[in-house]
Amino acid sequence: MATVLCFGEVLLRLSAPGHELLLQQPRMAVHVGGAEANVAAALAGFGHHARLAGCLPANALGRAAAGELRKLGIDTGALAMGAGRMGLYFYTAGAGQRPGEVLYDRAGSAFALAEPAAYDWPALLAGVDLLHLSGITPALGADPARAALEAARAARAAGAMVSFDGNFRPTLWAASGREPAPILRDLFAEADIAFADHRDVGLVLGRAFEHEDPDARFAAAAEAAFAAFPSLARIATTVRVRDRVDHHHLGARLACRDGRMHACAPIELGGIVDRIGAGDAFAAGVLHGLLAGRDEAASLAFGQATAALKHYLPGDAFTLPAGDVDALLAGGGLDVRR
């Protein structure tokens, strides 16, 4: 199994119970999350040595979050404790035709305030096979953006593979007051594998991909991404069709630089419990497949199945072992396991 380093902010998610609105009742459920932490948690559960780098507040919330990450099997030795507050987000689950809603409260967090020079990337990347980053980190400020780019460049210099998830968050970028395209373009340029759809590619390249056929649209975006970013070898995405908030169809696509294209037929997802973190589960599943020596088609199928199962797990993180994903791929039954 591989050694993976993820870099990003750890958050606390506060959500209304069930399908209630925030503060409809005077209680909220709390989960530890964050895109990069979710990937680390899934990879740790699949048997990899998953480490998380970043900064938590030096207070009870930061210590409690670090403890929860350790329970998920994540190595928190690269997580510093510093000044600032805990990053939060509030989540209202949707129902029927009412969409879910996320409200961020991250300004002034310990992660956002951490100096880029605080991260000794050559030391943190020693022995690391893969570095995973997302486009959320640079949306949090100039310092996190600089730290992420320095991490990516140090990983390439060290011979580690770089994985980048576009994860465009318009509300965070709007609050930052900075133009996302040039910042994200620099990170795409360092990636070996990108998790992005045609909209992410269109954003960084300043062009639209308007093909009516979704396969043709993704193929065109992938071709443009490979032309723009010589280091990029693979690009993968989910394809989601929503009938209702709790009923989706989830497909997946993966394109290779040599022109090979892989696709997974959609999986029907009814009675969804919690879709937050499904994209992170997909990325972790694809990465696990590649790191474990599976070919691209098998890795894509594993990522799709991981994402599908995440819809039935409360909280942000995917916490099932690889055997459960393989059982779904093998057509395992739904009887109670005894």
CSV table of C-alpha atoms in Angstrom, one decimal:
chain,number,residue,atom,x,y,z
A,1,MET,CA,0.0,0.0,0.0
A,2,ALA,CA,1.1,3.6,-0.6
A,3,THR,CA,1.9,6.6,1.6
A,4,VAL,CA,-0.3,9.5,0.8
A,5,LEU,CA,-0.2,13.1,2.1
A,6,CYS,CA,-3.3,15.2,1.9
A,7,PHE,CA,-3.1,19.0,2.4
A,8,GLY,CA,-6.2,21.1,3.3
A,9,GLU,CA,-8.4,22.5,6.0
A,10,VAL,CA,-10.2,20.4,8.6
A,11,LEU,CA,-13.7,21.6,9.3
A,12,LEU,CA,-16.5,21.0,11.7
A,13,ARG,CA,-19.8,20.4,10.0
A,14,LEU,CA,-22.9,21.4,12.0
A,15,SER,CA,-26.1,20.2,10.5
A,16,ALA,CA,-29.8,20.2,11.3
A,17,PRO,CA,-31.1,16.8,12.2
A,18,GLY,CA,-33.0,14.8,9.6
A,19,HIS,CA,-34.5,17.1,7.0
A,20,GLU,CA,-35.1,20.1,9.3
A,21,LEU,CA,-33.9,23.6,8.6
A,22,LEU,CA,-31.1,25.1,10.6
A,23,LEU,CA,-32.2,25.9,14.2
A,24,GLN,CA,-35.7,24.6,13.4
A,25,GLN,CA,-35.0,22.7,16.6
A,26,PRO,CA,-32.4,23.8,19.1
A,27,ARG,CA,-29.8,21.1,18.3
A,28,MET,CA,-27.3,20.2,15.5
A,29,ALA,CA,-25.3,17.2,14.7
A,30,VAL,CA,-21.5,17.6,14.4
A,31,HIS,CA,-19.1,15.8,12.1
A,32,VAL,CA,-15.4,16.4,11.3
A,33,GLY,CA,-14.9,16.9,7.6
A,34,GLY,CA,-13.1,18.8,4.9
A,35,ALA,CA,-12.4,17.6,1.3
A,36,GLU,CA,-8.8,16.5,1.8
A,37,ALA,CA,-9.5,15.0,5.2
A,38,ASN,CA,-12.3,13.0,3.6
A,39,VAL,CA,-9.9,11.6,1.0
A,40,ALA,CA,-7.3,10.8,3.7
A,41,ALA,CA,-10.0,9.0,5.7
A,42,ALA,CA,-11.1,6.8,2.8
A,43,LEU,CA,-7.6,5.9,1.8
A,44,ALA,CA,-6.7,5.0,5.4
A,45,GLY,CA,-9.7,2.7,5.5
A,46,PHE,CA,-8.5,1.1,2.3
A,47,GLY,CA,-5.2,0.3,4.0
A,48,HIS,CA,-2.9,3.1,2.8
A,49,HIS,CA,-0.7,5.2,5.1
A,50,ALA,CA,-2.7,8.4,4.9
A,51,ARG,CA,-1.3,11.6,6.5
A,52,LEU,CA,-2.9,15.0,6.7
A,53,ALA,CA,-1.0,18.3,6.7
A,54,GLY,CA,-2.5,21.6,7.7
A,55,CYS,CA,-3.2,23.6,10.8
A,56,LEU,CA,-5.8,23.3,13.5
A,57,PRO,CA,-6.6,25.8,16.2
A,58,ALA,CA,-4.7,25.3,19.5
A,59,ASN,CA,-7.9,24.9,21.5
A,60,ALA,CA,-10.4,22.2,22.5
A,61,LEU,CA,-12.1,22.1,19.1
A,62,GLY,CA,-8.8,21.6,17.3
A,63,ARG,CA,-7.7,18.9,19.7
A,64,ALA,CA,-11.1,17.1,19.4
A,65,ALA,CA,-11.0,17.3,15.6
A,66,ALA,CA,-7.5,15.8,15.6
A,67,GLY,CA,-8.7,13.0,17.8
A,68,GLU,CA,-11.6,12.2,15.5
A,69,LEU,CA,-9.2,12.1,12.5
A,70,ARG,CA,-7.0,9.6,14.4
A,71,LYS,CA,-10.0,7.4,15.0
A,72,LEU,CA,-10.4,7.3,11.2
A,73,GLY,CA,-6.9,6.0,10.9
A,74,ILE,CA,-5.3,9.2,9.6
A,75,ASP,CA,-1.8,10.1,10.7
A,76,THR,CA,-2.0,13.6,12.2
A,77,GLY,CA,1.7,14.0,12.8
A,78,ALA,CA,1.8,16.7,10.1
A,79,LEU,CA,-1.1,18.7,11.5
A,80,ALA,CA,0.2,21.8,13.4
A,81,MET,CA,-1.7,23.7,16.1
A,82,GLY,CA,-1.7,27.4,15.7
A,83,ALA,CA,-3.5,30.7,16.3
A,84,GLY,CA,-7.0,31.3,14.9
A,85,ARG,CA,-10.3,29.6,15.1
A,86,MET,CA,-11.9,26.4,13.9
A,87,GLY,CA,-13.3,26.5,10.4
A,88,LEU,CA,-17.0,25.6,10.3
A,89,TYR,CA,-19.7,25.0,7.8
A,90,PHE,CA,-23.4,24.6,8.4
A,91,TYR,CA,-25.4,22.1,6.3
A,92,THR,CA,-29.1,21.9,5.7
A,93,ALA,CA,-30.1,18.6,4.0
A,94,GLY,CA,-32.5,18.9,1.1
A,95,ALA,CA,-35.7,16.9,0.5
A,96,GLY,CA,-37.8,16.2,-2.6
A,97,GLN,CA,-37.5,19.3,-4.7
A,98,ARG,CA,-35.9,21.4,-2.0
A,99,PRO,CA,-32.1,21.4,-2.5
A,100,GLY,CA,-29.6,21.2,0.3
A,101,GLU,CA,-27.6,24.2,1.3
A,102,VAL,CA,-24.1,24.9,2.7
A,103,LEU,CA,-23.2,28.0,4.7
A,104,TYR,CA,-19.4,28.5,5.3
A,105,ASP,CA,-17.9,30.2,8.3
A,106,ARG,CA,-14.2,29.9,7.7
A,107,ALA,CA,-12.7,33.4,7.8
A,108,GLY,CA,-9.8,33.8,10.3
A,109,SER,CA,-9.4,30.0,10.7
A,110,ALA,CA,-6.0,28.7,11.9
A,111,PHE,CA,-5.5,27.0,8.5
A,112,ALA,CA,-6.2,30.3,6.6
A,113,LEU,CA,-3.8,32.2,8.9
A,114,ALA,CA,-0.9,29.8,8.8
A,115,GLU,CA,2.2,31.1,7.1
A,116,PRO,CA,3.3,29.1,4.0
A,117,ALA,CA,6.8,29.0,5.4
A,118,ALA,CA,5.5,26.9,8.4
A,119,TYR,CA,5.3,23.9,6.1
A,120,ASP,CA,8.6,22.1,5.5
A,121,TRP,CA,7.5,20.4,2.3
A,122,PRO,CA,10.7,18.4,1.7
A,123,ALA,CA,10.4,16.9,5.2
A,124,LEU,CA,6.7,16.4,5.0
A,125,LEU,CA,6.9,14.7,1.6
A,126,ALA,CA,9.7,12.3,2.5
A,127,GLY,CA,8.7,8.8,1.5
A,128,VAL,CA,5.3,10.0,0.1
A,129,ASP,CA,4.0,8.4,-3.0
A,130,LEU,CA,1.2,10.8,-3.7
A,131,LEU,CA,0.1,14.3,-2.7
A,132,HIS,CA,-3.6,15.2,-2.8
A,133,LEU,CA,-4.8,18.8,-3.0
A,134,SER,CA,-8.0,20.5,-3.9
A,135,GLY,CA,-9.2,23.8,-5.3
A,136,ILE,CA,-10.8,24.7,-2.0
A,137,THR,CA,-7.5,25.5,-0.3
A,138,PRO,CA,-6.5,28.4,-2.7
A,139,ALA,CA,-10.0,29.9,-2.3
A,140,LEU,CA,-9.3,30.5,1.4
A,141,GLY,CA,-6.6,33.2,0.8
A,142,ALA,CA,-3.3,34.1,-0.7
A,143,ASP,CA,-1.3,32.2,1.9
A,144,PRO,CA,-3.1,28.9,1.6
A,145,ALA,CA,-2.9,29.3,-2.2
A,146,ARG,CA,0.8,29.8,-2.0
A,147,ALA,CA,1.3,26.9,0.4
A,148,ALA,CA,-0.7,24.5,-1.9
A,149,LEU,CA,1.4,25.5,-5.0
A,150,GLU,CA,4.6,25.1,-3.0
A,151,ALA,CA,3.4,21.7,-1.9
A,152,ALA,CA,2.6,20.6,-5.4
A,153,ARG,CA,5.9,21.8,-6.8
A,154,ALA,CA,7.9,20.1,-4.0
A,155,ALA,CA,6.0,16.9,-4.6
A,156,ARG,CA,6.9,16.9,-8.3
A,157,ALA,CA,10.5,17.6,-7.3
A,158,ALA,CA,10.5,14.7,-4.9
A,159,GLY,CA,9.1,12.3,-7.6
A,160,ALA,CA,5.7,11.9,-5.9
A,161,MET,CA,2.5,11.8,-8.0
A,162,VAL,CA,0.2,14.9,-7.6
A,163,SER,CA,-3.6,14.6,-7.4
A,164,PHE,CA,-5.7,17.7,-7.8
A,165,ASP,CA,-9.5,18.0,-7.3
A,166,GLY,CA,-10.9,21.1,-8.9
A,167,ASN,CA,-13.6,21.5,-6.2
A,168,PHE,CA,-14.7,24.9,-7.4
A,169,ARG,CA,-16.6,26.7,-4.6
A,170,PRO,CA,-18.0,30.0,-6.0
A,171,THR,CA,-19.1,31.4,-2.6
A,172,LEU,CA,-15.5,31.0,-1.2
A,173,TRP,CA,-13.9,32.6,-4.2
A,174,ALA,CA,-16.4,35.5,-4.2
A,175,ALA,CA,-15.6,36.2,-0.6
A,176,SER,CA,-11.8,36.1,-1.3
A,177,GLY,CA,-12.2,38.9,-3.9
A,178,ARG,CA,-9.6,37.1,-6.2
A,179,GLU,CA,-9.8,35.8,-9.7
A,180,PRO,CA,-9.8,31.9,-9.5
A,181,ALA,CA,-8.7,31.0,-13.0
A,182,PRO,CA,-5.0,31.9,-12.9
A,183,ILE,CA,-4.5,30.5,-9.4
A,184,LEU,CA,-6.2,27.2,-10.2
A,185,ARG,CA,-4.4,27.0,-13.6
A,186,ASP,CA,-1.1,26.9,-11.7
A,187,LEU,CA,-2.3,23.9,-9.6
A,188,PHE,CA,-3.6,22.1,-12.7
A,189,ALA,CA,-0.2,22.5,-14.3
A,190,GLU,CA,1.4,20.5,-11.5
A,191,ALA,CA,-1.1,17.6,-11.4
A,192,ASP,CA,-0.6,14.1,-12.7
A,193,ILE,CA,-4.3,13.3,-12.2
A,194,ALA,CA,-7.1,15.8,-12.0
A,195,PHE,CA,-10.6,15.3,-10.7
A,196,ALA,CA,-12.6,17.8,-12.8
A,197,ASP,CA,-15.5,18.1,-15.2
A,198,HIS,CA,-15.9,20.3,-18.3
A,199,ARG,CA,-16.9,23.3,-16.1
A,200,ASP,CA,-13.7,23.1,-14.1
A,201,VAL,CA,-11.6,22.9,-17.2
A,202,GLY,CA,-13.6,25.7,-18.9
A,203,LEU,CA,-13.0,27.9,-15.9
A,204,VAL,CA,-9.2,27.6,-15.9
A,205,LEU,CA,-8.9,27.8,-19.7
A,206,GLY,CA,-11.4,30.6,-20.2
A,207,ARG,CA,-13.5,28.7,-22.7
A,208,ALA,CA,-16.9,26.9,-22.7
A,209,PHE,CA,-17.5,23.3,-23.8
A,210,GLU,CA,-21.1,23.3,-25.1
A,211,HIS,CA,-21.5,19.9,-26.7
A,212,GLU,CA,-25.0,18.6,-26.1
A,213,ASP,CA,-23.7,15.0,-25.6
A,214,PRO,CA,-22.1,14.8,-22.1
A,215,ASP,CA,-19.5,12.2,-23.3
A,216,ALA,CA,-18.5,14.5,-26.2
A,217,ARG,CA,-18.4,17.5,-23.8
A,218,PHE,CA,-16.1,15.7,-21.4
A,219,ALA,CA,-13.9,14.4,-24.2
A,220,ALA,CA,-13.4,17.9,-25.6
A,221,ALA,CA,-12.6,19.3,-22.1
A,222,ALA,CA,-10.1,16.5,-21.5
A,223,GLU,CA,-8.4,17.0,-24.8
A,224,ALA,CA,-8.1,20.7,-24.1
A,225,ALA,CA,-6.7,20.0,-20.6
A,226,PHE,CA,-4.1,17.6,-21.9
A,227,ALA,CA,-3.0,20.2,-24.4
A,228,ALA,CA,-2.7,23.0,-21.8
A,229,PHE,CA,-1.1,20.9,-19.1
A,230,PRO,CA,1.8,18.6,-20.2
A,231,SER,CA,2.2,16.9,-16.9
A,232,LEU,CA,-1.5,15.8,-16.7
A,233,ALA,CA,-1.9,12.1,-17.5
A,234,ARG,CA,-5.4,11.4,-16.4
A,235,ILE,CA,-8.6,13.3,-15.7
A,236,ALA,CA,-11.7,11.8,-14.1
A,237,THR,CA,-15.2,13.0,-13.1
A,238,THR,CA,-18.5,11.7,-12.0
A,239,VAL,CA,-21.6,12.4,-14.1
A,240,ARG,CA,-24.7,13.1,-12.0
A,241,VAL,CA,-28.3,13.3,-13.0
A,242,ARG,CA,-30.7,14.4,-10.3
A,243,ASP,CA,-34.4,13.4,-10.3
A,244,ARG,CA,-35.0,14.6,-6.8
A,245,VAL,CA,-32.7,15.5,-3.9
A,246,ASP,CA,-32.8,11.9,-2.7
A,247,HIS,CA,-32.8,10.1,-6.1
A,248,HIS,CA,-29.8,10.4,-8.5
A,249,HIS,CA,-28.1,8.5,-11.2
A,250,LEU,CA,-24.3,8.5,-10.9
A,251,GLY,CA,-22.0,7.7,-13.8
A,252,ALA,CA,-18.2,8.2,-14.1
A,253,ARG,CA,-15.7,9.0,-16.8
A,254,LEU,CA,-11.9,8.8,-17.0
A,255,ALA,CA,-9.7,10.1,-19.9
A,256,CYS,CA,-6.1,9.3,-20.5
A,257,ARG,CA,-3.5,11.4,-22.3
A,258,ASP,CA,-3.0,8.8,-25.0
A,259,GLY,CA,-6.7,9.1,-26.0
A,260,ARG,CA,-8.2,6.2,-24.2
A,261,MET,CA,-11.5,6.9,-22.6
A,262,HIS,CA,-13.3,4.8,-19.9
A,263,ALA,CA,-16.9,5.1,-18.8
A,264,CYS,CA,-19.1,3.5,-16.2
A,265,ALA,CA,-22.8,3.1,-16.7
A,266,PRO,CA,-24.9,5.1,-14.2
A,267,ILE,CA,-25.8,3.6,-10.8
A,268,GLU,CA,-29.2,4.5,-9.6
A,269,LEU,CA,-29.2,6.0,-6.1
A,270,GLY,CA,-32.5,6.1,-4.4
A,271,GLY,CA,-33.2,7.0,-0.8
A,272,ILE,CA,-30.0,9.0,-0.4
A,273,VAL,CA,-28.9,9.5,3.2
A,274,ASP,CA,-26.1,12.0,2.8
A,275,ARG,CA,-24.4,13.0,-0.4
A,276,ILE,CA,-21.8,15.3,1.2
A,277,GLY,CA,-18.3,13.9,0.6
A,278,ALA,CA,-19.3,11.7,-2.4
A,279,GLY,CA,-16.9,13.5,-4.7
A,280,ASP,CA,-14.1,13.0,-2.2
A,281,ALA,CA,-15.0,9.3,-1.9
A,282,PHE,CA,-14.9,9.0,-5.7
A,283,ALA,CA,-11.4,10.6,-5.8
A,284,ALA,CA,-10.2,8.3,-3.0
A,285,GLY,CA,-11.6,5.2,-4.8
A,286,VAL,CA,-9.9,6.0,-8.1
A,287,LEU,CA,-6.6,6.8,-6.4
A,288,HIS,CA,-6.8,3.6,-4.4
A,289,GLY,CA,-7.3,1.6,-7.5
A,290,LEU,CA,-4.3,3.2,-9.3
A,291,LEU,CA,-2.1,3.0,-6.2
A,292,ALA,CA,-3.0,-0.7,-5.7
A,293,GLY,CA,-2.1,-1.5,-9.3
A,294,ARG,CA,-5.5,-1.8,-10.9
A,295,ASP,CA,-5.9,-0.5,-14.5
A,296,GLU,CA,-7.8,2.7,-15.3
A,297,ALA,CA,-11.1,1.0,-16.0
A,298,ALA,CA,-11.1,-1.0,-12.8
A,299,SER,CA,-9.9,2.1,-10.8
A,300,LEU,CA,-12.8,4.1,-12.2
A,301,ALA,CA,-15.3,1.5,-11.4
A,302,PHE,CA,-14.0,1.3,-7.8
A,303,GLY,CA,-14.2,5.1,-7.5
A,304,GLN,CA,-17.8,5.1,-8.8
A,305,ALA,CA,-18.8,2.3,-6.4
A,306,THR,CA,-17.1,4.1,-3.5
A,307,ALA,CA,-19.0,7.3,-4.3
A,308,ALA,CA,-22.3,5.4,-4.6
A,309,LEU,CA,-21.9,3.8,-1.2
A,310,LYS,CA,-20.9,7.2,0.4
A,311,HIS,CA,-24.5,8.4,-0.3
A,312,TYR,CA,-25.6,5.9,2.4
A,313,LEU,CA,-23.2,7.0,5.1
A,314,PRO,CA,-24.0,9.9,7.4
A,315,GLY,CA,-21.3,12.5,7.8
A,316,ASP,CA,-18.5,13.7,5.5
A,317,ALA,CA,-16.1,10.7,5.5
A,318,PHE,CA,-16.3,7.3,3.7
A,319,THR,CA,-15.6,4.8,6.5
A,320,LEU,CA,-16.2,1.4,4.8
A,321,PRO,CA,-13.3,-1.0,3.9
A,322,ALA,CA,-12.3,-1.8,0.4
A,323,GLY,CA,-14.0,-5.2,0.7
A,324,ASP,CA,-17.4,-3.6,0.9
A,325,VAL,CA,-16.7,-1.7,-2.3
A,326,ASP,CA,-15.6,-4.8,-4.1
A,327,ALA,CA,-18.7,-6.6,-2.9
A,328,LEU,CA,-20.9,-4.0,-4.5
A,329,LEU,CA,-18.8,-4.3,-7.7
A,330,ALA,CA,-19.3,-8.1,-7.6
A,331,GLY,CA,-23.1,-7.7,-7.4
A,332,GLY,CA,-23.3,-8.7,-3.7
A,333,GLY,CA,-26.8,-9.1,-2.3
A,334,LEU,CA,-28.6,-6.8,0.1
A,335,ASP,CA,-29.4,-9.4,2.7
A,336,VAL,CA,-28.3,-8.7,6.3
A,337,ARG,CA,-24.8,-10.1,6.7
A,338,ARG,CA,-24.7,-12.6,9.6
